[in-house]
Structure formats: C-alpha cells, structure tokens
Coordinates of C-alpha atoms in Angstrom, one line a residue:
M11 CA 180.7 58.8 128.9
P12 CA 181.9 57.1 126.1
D13 CA 181.2 58.0 122.7
V14 CA 178.7 55.2 121.6
I15 CA 176.4 53.5 123.8
T16 CA 172.9 51.3 123.3
V17 CA 169.7 52.2 124.5
S18 CA 166.7 49.7 124.7
V19 CA 163.4 51.1 123.2
Q20 CA 160.0 49.3 123.2
T21 CA 158.3 49.0 120.2
G22 CA 155.4 46.9 121.0
S23 CA 153.6 45.3 123.9
D24 CA 156.0 42.4 125.3
S25 CA 158.9 43.2 122.2
F26 CA 162.2 45.8 122.9
Q27 CA 164.6 47.2 120.4
D28 CA 168.6 48.0 120.9
V29 CA 169.6 51.6 118.9
V30 CA 172.8 52.6 118.8
V31 CA 173.1 56.2 119.9
K32 CA 176.2 58.0 119.2
I33 CA 177.8 61.0 121.8
E34 CA 178.5 64.1 119.8
R35 CA 181.5 65.9 121.5
P36 CA 180.8 69.9 121.8
T37 CA 184.2 71.6 120.4
Y38 CA 183.1 74.9 122.3
N39 CA 182.3 76.0 125.9
K40 CA 178.5 76.1 126.2
P41 CA 177.2 79.3 127.6
F42 CA 176.0 80.1 130.9
L43 CA 172.0 79.7 130.6
G44 CA 171.3 80.7 134.5
G45 CA 170.5 78.4 137.3
F46 CA 170.3 78.8 141.3
R47 CA 172.4 77.9 144.6
N48 CA 170.7 75.3 147.1
V49 CA 171.0 77.3 150.4
S50 CA 171.3 74.6 152.8
T51 CA 173.9 72.6 151.4
G52 CA 175.5 75.2 149.1
V53 CA 175.5 73.8 146.2
E54 CA 175.1 75.4 143.0
F55 CA 172.9 74.0 139.6
H56 CA 173.1 75.1 136.4
N57 CA 170.5 75.3 133.8
A58 CA 171.4 72.2 130.9
G59 CA 171.7 73.3 127.0
S60 CA 171.0 71.4 124.5
Q61 CA 173.6 69.2 122.6
T62 CA 172.2 70.8 119.7
K63 CA 175.0 72.8 117.1
P64 CA 173.9 76.6 116.9
K65 CA 172.4 77.4 113.7
K66 CA 174.7 79.6 111.4
R67 CA 173.7 82.6 110.5
P68 CA 173.5 83.1 106.5
D69 CA 176.6 85.5 105.1
K70 CA 174.9 88.4 103.6
G71 CA 177.7 89.5 101.9
I72 CA 178.1 92.6 104.4
Q73 CA 181.0 92.4 106.2
L74 CA 179.7 92.9 109.7
F75 CA 181.7 94.9 112.4
C76 CA 181.5 95.3 116.7
K77 CA 180.2 97.9 118.5
E78 CA 184.2 98.3 119.6
T79 CA 185.6 98.5 115.8
Q80 CA 182.5 101.2 115.7
T81 CA 183.5 103.5 117.9
V82 CA 185.2 106.2 116.7
V83 CA 188.8 107.7 118.3
E84 CA 188.8 110.8 118.9
K85 CA 192.3 113.1 119.0
N86 CA 193.6 116.3 118.5
K87 CA 196.4 117.5 116.3
P88 CA 197.7 120.9 115.2
Q89 CA 198.2 121.4 112.0
Q90 CA 200.4 124.0 109.5
T91 CA 198.7 125.8 106.4
R92 CA 200.4 125.3 103.1
N93 CA 200.8 128.9 102.6
T94 CA 202.5 130.4 105.7
T95 CA 202.9 134.1 104.4
S96 CA 198.7 134.3 104.2
T97 CA 199.9 134.7 108.2
Q98 CA 202.5 136.8 107.9
M99 CA 202.4 140.7 108.5
T100 CA 204.4 144.0 107.6
K101 CA 207.5 144.7 110.0
I102 CA 210.6 146.0 110.1
G103 CA 212.8 144.0 107.8
L104 CA 209.5 142.3 105.8
Y105 CA 206.9 143.8 103.1
V106 CA 203.8 141.9 102.6
S107 CA 202.0 143.7 99.5
N108 CA 198.2 144.6 100.6
M109 CA 197.2 144.9 97.0
T110 CA 194.8 141.7 97.1
D111 CA 193.8 142.6 100.9
K112 CA 190.2 143.4 101.9
L113 CA 188.9 146.1 104.3
V114 CA 186.2 144.8 106.5
T115 CA 184.2 147.0 108.3
P116 CA 181.6 145.9 111.0
G117 CA 178.3 146.3 110.6
K118 CA 175.6 147.7 113.0
Y119 CA 174.9 145.5 115.7
F120 CA 171.4 144.9 117.1
T121 CA 170.2 142.8 119.8
A122 CA 168.4 139.6 120.1
E123 CA 165.4 141.4 120.4
E124 CA 165.7 143.7 117.8
Y125 CA 166.2 140.0 115.6
H126 CA 162.9 138.3 116.3
K127 CA 161.3 141.9 116.2
R128 CA 162.6 142.2 112.8
R129 CA 161.5 138.6 112.1
L130 CA 157.8 139.3 113.3
E131 CA 157.5 141.8 110.8
A132 CA 159.4 140.0 108.0
V133 CA 156.8 137.5 109.2
I134 CA 153.7 139.7 108.8
V135 CA 154.6 141.0 105.7
L136 CA 154.4 137.3 104.3
Q137 CA 151.1 137.0 105.8
K138 CA 149.7 139.7 104.5
Y139 CA 150.6 138.7 101.0
F140 CA 149.5 135.5 101.5
H141 CA 146.0 137.1 103.0
R142 CA 145.7 138.8 99.5
W143 CA 146.8 135.7 97.4
H144 CA 144.1 133.6 99.4
A145 CA 141.3 136.1 98.9
I146 CA 141.8 136.8 95.7
N147 CA 141.5 133.4 94.5
L148 CA 138.3 133.0 97.3
V149 CA 136.7 135.8 94.9
Q150 CA 137.5 134.3 91.9
N151 CA 135.9 130.8 92.5
L152 CA 132.8 132.3 94.1
K153 CA 132.7 134.7 90.9
E154 CA 132.9 131.5 88.7
Q155 CA 130.1 129.5 90.9
R156 CA 128.1 132.3 90.7
R157 CA 128.9 132.1 86.8
L158 CA 127.9 128.7 86.7
R159 CA 125.0 129.1 88.9
L160 CA 123.4 131.7 86.9
A161 CA 123.9 130.3 83.7
L162 CA 122.7 127.0 85.2
E163 CA 119.6 128.7 86.2
A164 CA 119.2 130.7 83.4
E165 CA 119.3 127.0 81.1
E166 CA 117.2 125.4 83.8
E167 CA 114.9 128.4 83.0
L168 CA 115.5 128.5 79.2
Q169 CA 114.4 124.6 79.5
K170 CA 111.3 125.2 81.1
K171 CA 110.3 127.6 78.8
K172 CA 110.8 125.5 76.1
E173 CA 108.8 122.6 78.1
K174 CA 106.3 124.5 78.6
E175 CA 106.1 126.2 74.7
D176 CA 106.6 122.9 73.3
K177 CA 103.3 121.4 75.8
L178 CA 101.3 124.5 74.7
R179 CA 102.1 123.7 71.2
R180 CA 101.4 120.1 71.7
E181 CA 97.8 120.5 73.2
Y182 CA 97.5 123.0 70.1
E183 CA 98.1 120.7 67.4
K184 CA 95.7 117.8 69.5
K185 CA 92.8 120.7 69.5
L186 CA 93.5 121.3 66.0
N187 CA 93.9 117.4 64.9
P188 CA 92.4 115.3 67.4
K189 CA 92.6 112.0 67.3
T190 CA 92.6 110.3 70.6
K191 CA 89.3 110.1 73.5
E192 CA 92.1 112.7 75.3
D193 CA 92.6 114.7 72.4
F194 CA 88.3 115.1 72.0
E195 CA 88.1 115.7 75.9
L196 CA 90.0 118.8 75.8
L197 CA 88.5 119.8 72.7
Y198 CA 85.1 119.5 74.7
H199 CA 86.1 120.8 77.8
D200 CA 87.3 124.0 76.0
L201 CA 84.1 124.0 74.0
E202 CA 82.3 124.3 77.7
L203 CA 84.8 127.0 79.3
W204 CA 84.0 129.1 75.8
M205 CA 80.3 128.3 76.7
Q206 CA 80.8 129.6 80.2
E207 CA 82.7 132.6 79.3
E208 CA 80.1 133.5 76.6
T209 CA 76.8 132.9 78.8
E210 CA 78.4 135.2 81.7
R211 CA 79.4 137.9 78.9
I212 CA 76.0 138.0 77.8
N213 CA 73.9 137.8 81.1
R214 CA 76.1 140.7 81.9
T215 CA 75.4 142.9 78.8
L216 CA 72.6 142.3 77.8
T217 CA 68.6 142.1 79.1
G218 CA 65.3 141.2 77.7
A219 CA 64.6 140.0 74.2
E220 CA 68.4 140.9 73.2
R221 CA 70.0 138.3 75.7
K222 CA 67.4 135.7 74.4
A223 CA 68.5 136.4 70.7
A224 CA 72.0 136.3 71.9
L225 CA 71.8 132.7 74.0
C226 CA 69.5 131.4 70.8
A227 CA 72.8 132.5 68.3
L228 CA 75.0 130.9 70.9
L229 CA 73.1 128.0 71.5
E230 CA 73.3 127.9 67.4
E231 CA 77.3 128.2 67.0
E232 CA 77.5 125.5 70.0
T233 CA 75.6 122.9 67.9
Q234 CA 77.6 123.7 64.5
L235 CA 80.7 123.8 66.9
I236 CA 80.2 120.2 68.6
A237 CA 79.3 119.0 64.2
C238 CA 82.5 119.8 63.5
I239 CA 83.8 118.0 67.0
G240 CA 81.7 115.0 65.3
M241 CA 83.0 115.4 62.1
H242 CA 86.9 115.4 63.7
K243 CA 85.5 112.0 65.6
L244 CA 85.0 110.8 62.5
D245 CA 87.9 110.8 60.6
A246 CA 90.1 110.0 63.5
N247 CA 87.8 106.5 63.9
V248 CA 88.6 106.5 59.9
E249 CA 92.3 106.4 61.0
N250 CA 91.7 103.9 64.0
Q251 CA 90.7 101.5 61.7
Q252 CA 93.3 102.0 59.5
K253 CA 95.5 101.3 63.1
A254 CA 93.9 98.4 63.5
I255 CA 95.0 96.5 60.1
L256 CA 98.3 97.6 60.9
H257 CA 97.9 96.1 64.2
L258 CA 96.5 92.8 62.5
L259 CA 99.8 93.3 60.6
E260 CA 101.8 92.7 63.6
F261 CA 99.9 89.9 64.1
Y262 CA 101.3 88.5 61.0
K263 CA 104.4 89.3 62.1
L264 CA 103.6 86.9 64.8
F265 CA 102.1 84.5 62.6
L266 CA 106.0 84.3 61.1
K267 CA 107.3 83.8 64.4
C268 CA 105.4 80.7 65.0
A269 CA 106.7 78.8 61.4
Q270 CA 110.4 79.8 62.6
P271 CA 112.6 76.4 64.6
R272 CA 113.2 76.2 67.9
R273 CA 117.0 77.2 68.2
W274 CA 119.4 77.0 70.5
K275 CA 123.3 77.9 71.0
A276 CA 125.8 75.0 71.9
Y277 CA 128.7 74.9 73.9
D278 CA 131.0 75.5 70.7
G279 CA 128.9 78.3 70.2
K280 CA 127.5 76.9 67.1
I281 CA 123.7 77.8 66.3
T282 CA 121.4 74.8 66.3
E283 CA 117.5 74.5 65.0
M284 CA 115.4 71.9 65.1
D285 CA 112.0 71.5 63.6
T286 CA 108.7 70.2 65.4
Q287 CA 105.6 69.5 64.6
N288 CA 104.2 72.7 65.7
S289 CA 106.9 74.5 63.7
L290 CA 106.5 72.2 60.7
R291 CA 102.5 73.1 61.0
G292 CA 103.1 77.0 61.3
K293 CA 105.0 76.8 58.2
E294 CA 102.7 75.2 56.2
L295 CA 100.4 77.8 56.9
L296 CA 102.6 80.3 56.3
E297 CA 103.2 79.4 53.0
I298 CA 99.2 79.1 52.5
Y299 CA 98.6 82.9 53.4
R300 CA 101.8 84.0 51.4
S301 CA 99.8 81.9 48.2
I302 CA 96.9 83.7 49.0
S303 CA 98.1 87.0 49.2
T304 CA 100.5 87.2 46.1
K305 CA 99.2 89.3 43.3
D306 CA 98.6 89.2 39.4
I307 CA 99.1 85.5 39.2
P308 CA 97.6 83.5 36.6
K309 CA 94.2 82.2 37.2
D310 CA 94.9 78.4 36.9
E311 CA 97.9 78.8 40.1
R312 CA 95.3 80.8 41.8
T313 CA 92.4 78.1 41.8
S314 CA 95.2 75.6 42.3
V315 CA 95.7 78.2 45.8
L316 CA 92.1 77.9 46.8
L317 CA 91.7 74.6 46.1
T318 CA 94.8 73.8 48.8
L319 CA 93.5 76.3 51.1
K320 CA 90.0 74.9 51.3
C321 CA 91.3 71.6 51.9
T322 CA 93.0 73.1 54.7
V323 CA 90.6 74.8 56.7
K324 CA 88.4 71.8 56.1
E325 CA 90.1 69.8 58.8
Y326 CA 89.3 72.2 61.4
E327 CA 85.0 72.7 61.4
C328 CA 83.8 75.6 62.4
K329 CA 81.7 78.6 62.0
L330 CA 85.0 80.4 60.5
T331 CA 85.6 77.4 58.5
Q332 CA 82.1 78.0 56.5
E333 CA 82.9 81.3 55.9
I334 CA 86.1 80.9 54.3
L335 CA 84.2 78.3 52.2
A336 CA 81.6 80.2 51.1
L337 CA 84.0 82.9 50.3
I338 CA 86.3 80.0 47.9
D339 CA 83.2 79.1 46.4
R340 CA 81.8 83.0 45.7
E341 CA 85.7 83.5 44.3
V342 CA 86.2 80.7 42.3
D343 CA 82.4 80.9 40.4
L344 CA 83.7 85.1 40.0
M345 CA 87.0 83.6 37.9
S346 CA 85.0 81.8 35.9
R347 CA 82.5 84.2 34.7
E348 CA 85.5 86.5 33.4
V349 CA 84.7 89.2 36.6
K350 CA 87.8 91.4 36.4
E351 CA 91.1 91.2 38.9
C352 CA 90.1 95.1 40.4
N353 CA 86.4 94.1 41.2
L354 CA 88.1 90.9 43.1
E355 CA 90.5 92.9 45.3
G356 CA 87.9 93.2 48.2
L357 CA 86.8 89.2 48.0
R358 CA 90.3 88.5 48.2
K359 CA 91.5 91.0 50.8
R360 CA 88.4 89.3 53.3
I361 CA 89.9 85.7 52.8
C362 CA 93.4 86.8 53.9
T363 CA 92.0 88.4 56.7
L364 CA 89.7 85.3 57.6
F365 CA 92.4 82.8 57.0
L366 CA 94.7 85.6 59.8
Q367 CA 91.7 85.0 62.1
Y368 CA 91.2 80.8 61.4
I369 CA 95.5 80.6 62.4
K370 CA 94.9 82.1 65.5
I371 CA 93.1 78.7 67.0
P372 CA 95.2 76.8 68.9
E373 CA 93.8 73.7 67.9
I374 CA 94.9 74.5 64.4
N375 CA 98.3 76.5 64.9
P376 CA 99.4 75.0 68.8
R377 CA 102.4 77.1 68.3
V378 CA 100.4 80.0 68.4
A379 CA 99.1 79.3 71.9
G380 CA 101.9 80.4 73.9
L381 CA 102.3 84.2 72.1
L382 CA 98.5 84.9 72.2
K383 CA 97.4 87.1 75.3
V384 CA 93.9 86.3 75.0
P385 CA 93.8 83.0 77.1
Q386 CA 92.5 79.6 75.6
D387 CA 89.7 79.0 77.7
P388 CA 86.8 81.2 76.9
L389 CA 85.6 80.3 80.5
K390 CA 88.3 82.2 82.5
L391 CA 87.0 85.3 80.7
Y392 CA 83.2 84.8 82.3
K393 CA 84.5 85.5 85.6
N394 CA 85.5 88.9 84.9
V395 CA 82.5 90.0 82.9
Y396 CA 79.8 92.8 83.9
F397 CA 76.8 94.4 82.3
C398 CA 76.4 97.7 81.8
H399 CA 73.2 99.7 82.5
S400 CA 73.7 102.3 80.5
C401 CA 74.7 100.5 77.1
E402 CA 73.2 97.1 78.2
K403 CA 76.4 95.4 77.0
Y404 CA 78.3 92.7 78.8
L405 CA 82.2 94.3 79.1
A406 CA 85.0 93.0 80.6
S407 CA 86.0 94.4 83.9
T408 CA 88.8 96.9 82.7
E409 CA 86.0 98.4 80.9
F410 CA 84.6 100.0 83.9
L411 CA 85.9 103.1 86.1
I412 CA 85.1 102.0 89.6
P413 CA 86.2 104.5 92.2
A414 CA 87.4 103.6 95.4
N415 CA 84.2 104.8 97.7
S416 CA 82.1 102.6 94.8
R417 CA 80.3 99.6 96.0
T418 CA 78.3 98.6 92.7
I419 CA 79.6 97.9 89.2
G420 CA 78.2 101.4 87.3
R421 CA 78.6 102.5 83.9
C422 CA 81.2 101.7 81.4
R423 CA 84.1 103.9 80.4
S424 CA 82.7 104.7 77.3
C425 CA 78.8 105.5 78.5
Y426 CA 81.0 107.8 81.5
Q427 CA 82.9 109.4 78.3
L428 CA 79.4 110.1 76.4
D429 CA 78.2 111.6 79.9
N430 CA 80.7 113.8 80.5
E431 CA 80.9 115.0 76.5
A432 CA 76.9 115.7 77.0
R433 CA 77.4 117.4 80.4
K434 CA 80.2 117.8 82.1
R435 CA 82.8 118.3 79.9
E436 CA 85.7 118.0 82.0
A437 CA 89.3 116.8 80.6
Y438 CA 90.9 114.6 83.5
L439 CA 94.3 114.4 81.3
K440 CA 96.2 116.9 83.6
Y441 CA 95.0 114.1 87.0
R442 CA 95.7 111.3 84.8
L443 CA 99.2 112.5 84.5
I444 CA 99.4 113.6 87.9
L445 CA 98.7 109.9 88.8
E446 CA 100.9 107.8 86.5
N447 CA 103.2 110.1 87.6
L448 CA 102.8 109.2 91.3
R449 CA 102.6 105.6 90.5
K450 CA 105.8 105.8 89.0
S451 CA 107.3 107.3 91.9
E452 CA 105.9 104.8 94.6
V453 CA 107.4 102.2 92.3
D454 CA 110.5 103.5 92.5
Y455 CA 110.9 103.3 96.1
Q456 CA 110.1 99.6 96.2
D457 CA 108.9 99.3 99.9
D458 CA 105.7 97.4 98.4
S459 CA 103.7 100.0 98.5
K460 CA 99.7 99.3 97.9
I461 CA 97.6 102.3 98.6
V462 CA 98.4 104.4 95.5
F463 CA 97.0 101.4 92.9
L464 CA 93.9 101.5 95.3
V465 CA 93.6 104.9 94.4
Q466 CA 91.3 105.5 91.0
L467 CA 91.1 108.9 89.2
P468 CA 88.0 110.4 90.6
D469 CA 89.6 109.7 94.1
L470 CA 92.6 111.9 93.2
Q471 CA 90.1 114.6 91.3
Y472 CA 88.1 114.8 94.5
L473 CA 91.8 114.6 96.4
I474 CA 93.6 117.9 94.4
E475 CA 90.2 120.0 93.8
N476 CA 89.0 119.8 97.2
V477 CA 91.4 119.0 99.9
W478 CA 94.4 120.9 98.0
N479 CA 92.2 123.2 96.3
C480 CA 94.6 123.0 93.1
Q481 CA 97.5 124.5 94.2
S482 CA 100.8 124.2 96.0
A483 CA 101.0 124.0 99.8
L484 CA 104.1 126.1 99.5
S485 CA 104.0 128.4 96.1
A486 CA 100.1 128.5 95.2
C487 CA 100.9 127.4 91.7
S488 CA 97.5 126.2 90.3
D489 CA 99.1 124.8 87.1
L490 CA 98.1 121.3 86.9
Y491 CA 100.9 120.1 84.6
D492 CA 103.9 121.5 86.7
L493 CA 102.1 120.0 90.1
V494 CA 103.1 116.6 91.5
M495 CA 102.3 114.4 94.6
V496 CA 105.0 113.1 96.4
R497 CA 105.0 112.0 100.2
W498 CA 104.8 113.9 103.3
D499 CA 106.9 111.6 105.2
K500 CA 109.0 109.7 102.9
Q501 CA 109.8 107.1 105.5
H502 CA 106.2 105.5 105.0
E503 CA 104.5 105.0 102.0
W504 CA 102.2 107.6 99.8
S505 CA 98.5 107.5 101.2
P506 CA 95.9 110.2 100.7
W507 CA 96.6 111.1 104.6
N508 CA 100.3 111.0 103.9
T509 CA 100.5 113.4 100.7
I510 CA 101.5 117.1 99.7
L511 CA 100.7 118.7 96.5
L512 CA 103.8 120.4 95.0
T513 CA 105.6 121.6 91.9
K514 CA 108.2 119.5 90.8
E515 CA 111.3 121.6 91.6
E516 CA 109.7 122.0 95.5
A517 CA 108.9 118.2 95.3
D518 CA 112.6 117.6 94.7
A519 CA 113.6 119.8 97.5
H520 CA 111.1 118.1 100.0
L521 CA 111.7 114.8 99.0
K522 CA 115.5 115.9 100.6
I523 CA 114.6 116.5 103.7
C524 CA 115.2 114.3 107.0
N525 CA 113.3 116.3 109.8
L526 CA 110.6 117.7 108.6
Q527 CA 110.0 119.4 111.8
K528 CA 113.0 121.6 111.9
T529 CA 112.4 122.3 108.1
Y530 CA 108.6 123.8 108.0
E531 CA 107.5 126.1 110.7
G532 CA 104.6 125.3 112.8
P533 CA 101.5 126.7 111.1
F534 CA 102.6 125.5 107.9
I535 CA 102.6 121.9 109.6
Y536 CA 99.4 122.3 111.2
R537 CA 98.0 123.3 108.2
I538 CA 99.3 120.3 106.1
E539 CA 97.5 117.9 109.1
Q540 CA 94.1 119.7 108.5
K541 CA 94.2 118.7 105.1
H542 CA 95.4 115.0 105.7
I543 CA 92.7 114.9 108.4
R544 CA 89.9 115.8 105.7
A545 CA 91.6 113.4 103.6
K546 CA 90.9 110.6 105.6
N547 CA 87.5 111.6 106.6
Y548 CA 86.8 111.1 103.0
F549 CA 88.4 107.9 102.4
S550 CA 87.7 106.0 105.9
Q551 CA 84.1 105.5 104.1
I552 CA 86.2 103.5 101.4
P553 CA 86.1 99.6 102.9
A554 CA 89.7 98.6 100.8
M555 CA 90.9 102.1 102.7
S556 CA 89.8 101.3 106.2
S557 CA 92.0 98.5 107.0
F558 CA 95.1 100.5 106.0
L559 CA 94.0 103.7 108.0
H560 CA 93.6 101.6 111.3
R561 CA 96.8 100.3 110.6
S562 CA 98.0 103.8 110.2
N563 CA 96.8 105.1 113.0
N564 CA 98.0 102.5 115.4
Q565 CA 101.4 103.3 113.6
A566 CA 100.9 106.9 114.5
H567 CA 99.9 106.0 117.8
A568 CA 103.2 104.0 118.7
N569 CA 104.9 106.6 117.5
S570 CA 103.5 109.1 119.6
Y571 CA 104.0 106.7 122.7
K572 CA 107.7 106.2 122.3

C-alpha cells in the first residue's frame, strides 16, 4: 500500500470530492487481540487493531518497576561477629576473665494449661475491678438523677404553692377592692355561702322565737353587706368612667395617626412621605383640636380659635354640629361677660369631647374610615340587634348569653347578672377559665375543631357539675382552679362525648398516651364511656350538636367494623 491514497467522498446528491488520506505506518508490532480459525479451510483470522497510536500514560514523577524487579532475592551467608573473644571459653593455655559474666538460672517451668489458667484468673480480676468501677459510676449517676428529680419536684411543689398563694392573694384583693363584674360576682357568691352557713347554724342550734330573731338579725346583716357591696360598685363605676375617658384619649392617638402622611421605603432604603388630601384634612382637624385644647391663652386668641372651629363644623350639618355651635356661642357669650377661666373648664371639656366625636364621622375625616371598628353603614348593625324582654332594650347579639340548647333569644347579659346577684349568686369565673383554656388548647391542634366554640358557659357548667361531679376522673380533686378539660381520644376533635376532666399534671400525662386500652383498666374506661353517654343524651337535644353527634356515631361504627 502506498503512503498516500486518494478517496472520493460524496458530498451531495450528484457531487463528489476527492480527499487525500495519509497512511501512518506503525513503528511497533501490533498486539494479538484474539481471533478464530476456520475449521473447513484451516485459515486463521485475527482481530484487527486500530491504527491509532496508544495514549501515553502521564508521568507521575515516581519510578515504577515491573514485577520481576520487585522480587526479593533471598540468600544465606554466614557472618562472623566482630568480637571473637565473647565466644571464647577458658581452656588449657587460655584464661578468660568471668568478672563481667552474669549467672542466669532458669525459672519454674509451667505448662500451656497453667499459662492459660493464669491468664483467665488475671482477666477475672480485671473484670472484678471494672465491674466495681462501673457499679460505682452507675450508683453515682442514679443518685445524681434522684437528687435532680427531688430538687425538680420540690421546685415544682414550691411553684405550685406559690401560685396557689398568689391566686388566693389576688382573690382576696379582688374581694377587698372589687372593680370588675367578675369581682362582684365572687363577692355575691361568698355572701351566699356565708348566708347558707349561718342559716344552717341557726336552724341547727336555735328554735322558736330565738330562731326567728336570729334570722331577722341575719337578714339585717345581709342587707347591710349588700349595701356595702353597692357602695363599692358605685366607686368602681367612677373608676370605669375614668377608664372610658382614657379610652377616649386612645382615640386621640388614632386621630394623630389619621394626620400622618403616607410612608413607604424605596429600593435604596430611604423613606418617602406623601401628603394626600385625606392626610391634609386630618392635619387640619388635628391643629384645630390642639388649639381648642390649649389652656391659658388670651381671650382674643380663644375667640379666634372658636370662630375657626365654628366655620369648620358648619361644613357638615348634623345634630352634633348644632350642639357644638350652641356650646361655642355660649362660651363666647360667657367670655364677653368676664366669667372666670375656672368656671369655663367644664364647658371647654364638653366642646373638646364633642369635637372628638365629630371627627369620627367618615364624611368629615375620610382617613378615619379604615381605622374605626364600627361599620360605616349603620344598616349593617340592624341585622344583629335583638330585643331583651327583661330590660326592654334593643341590644347587639354579643350582649346576649345564649346557651347551646336555647331555641329563643332570652335575657341579655346584664339581666342575667342582675338575676344572679339577686337569687342564685353563683360564681362563673372558674368555669370561664376552664372554657378559655379548653378553646386555647383546641386552637393549638389546628384541626379545624368547631364543637368547642358552640359550647357556651351554661353548657360547660352543666357538663362539669352534672356529668363529672366537679372533680377529676383520676384523683377526685375538686379544686376547679386546678382542673382542665382535654380530649379523651386526642386523635378526634373535642366534644362533650370525647372529653375528660383532669388536673393539669394528669392532663399532660394523659395527652402523651398513645393507646388508651393498654394504659387504663377496663372498669375505668367503662366509667368514662358512661359519662360520655350521659353527655350525648343531654347535647343530642341541641340542634346545632345533632350533626356532629351523627358524624361521631358513624365514625364509631366504622371503627368497630374495622
């Protein structure tokens, strides 16, 4: 074959191109890559090798040797020691000193069995010392855990005692200085308990005319106590009025918010402010309010401020406008008659208060429309207004305490409270706390539980008093402040037929249980199920609960079928 050949290559449908190909001659013998022999003809065929030169391996900088050069060549060669005298012995004609020689005597010979026996005894000794060290460490760890456990229990006990003392102290302070409805509720409840104890003592110890006289004296003392509670209620009303004034001042802060310009942060971090038409209107009203609230100013300036206020309120005609205009004319007339400043303070406070009410109107101050909680359209409130047949007032739906089994709108909260103070004198604070804790715990589950928010305070009171007898199902603790309601089966949402009344510590332990059947005994589970059946019988009469009850029954049948 020549060194250069020409090959014709087709580049198109009808076009060809000649390509010159150079043949490279190998400078080495190609390796045998295998092959086969034809049995009929005896011709041998070898597998062809490519013409590509083999790739050279990169030089690693390390000299490599083949297998033959790495093989160790062994040989035997005698060698003479350097000091030949050490092998010399004393003999005739030769004396070798033995002053530096050492006498080596053989020890006691022991067999392999004795050797392994000694090793076993040594291992046993080591194990004894290790077991002793391990036992000491284990006991010390147990003692430390016991000490920490006892310290934790003592701390928890001390914390519980402190919380109980704080709770009793707060209750005592509430009864000593009542301010809220719950405080007066506790006072009337304690008064009722005291009356029952005194009446029982009089009926047990006295008879005849002495009994009647003691009951009359007790009634007189009860009347005095009720009058004393009434005086405290009047004082609390005065304080609540002061709080209402402070609430009005909180609205002044809202007013300041209306006058602020709109702000936003740019891409470079700078704050940009823009005054809109509504914010400018808010600033204008704010300046007027600050002017009329300023004290100790000359009469001319005060008159100018009142005229500015008069022109401003005339822009929107309403009943409030007429009242403000009448008060402005009255103050101007009194100032013209040289009335003292101290006698005008009440009038000026009325003007400030009415002007605050005036700027709540969205038509006057559009910026306040998005900050008020009350809807702008009063027609939206008419849908949720009901009539109380006791006090004969039209009130919002939130003012009515409607139990879950109620079919009509009854009395409002104020009438319920007045009836309770006059007759039953029950304290609902403990039940209210249990209901609040229950709703908070159900919200934490985040499984869209609904039944707990349908249950009202009277329903929960019936459930605790009549079904669970105001005591824990495990320890029979009767302190309602320490009791909580939790789910009986935490896999399903809370309901009156899936609940249990326990103390806080018992509830924490109960919620960690995975299998109720293995944890609790059969009689205890049967007793809980009987209480659930009683709750079902009571709440099945409530229309809002019937759908949830049927759904839970279907689920229970499905589980039993599985």
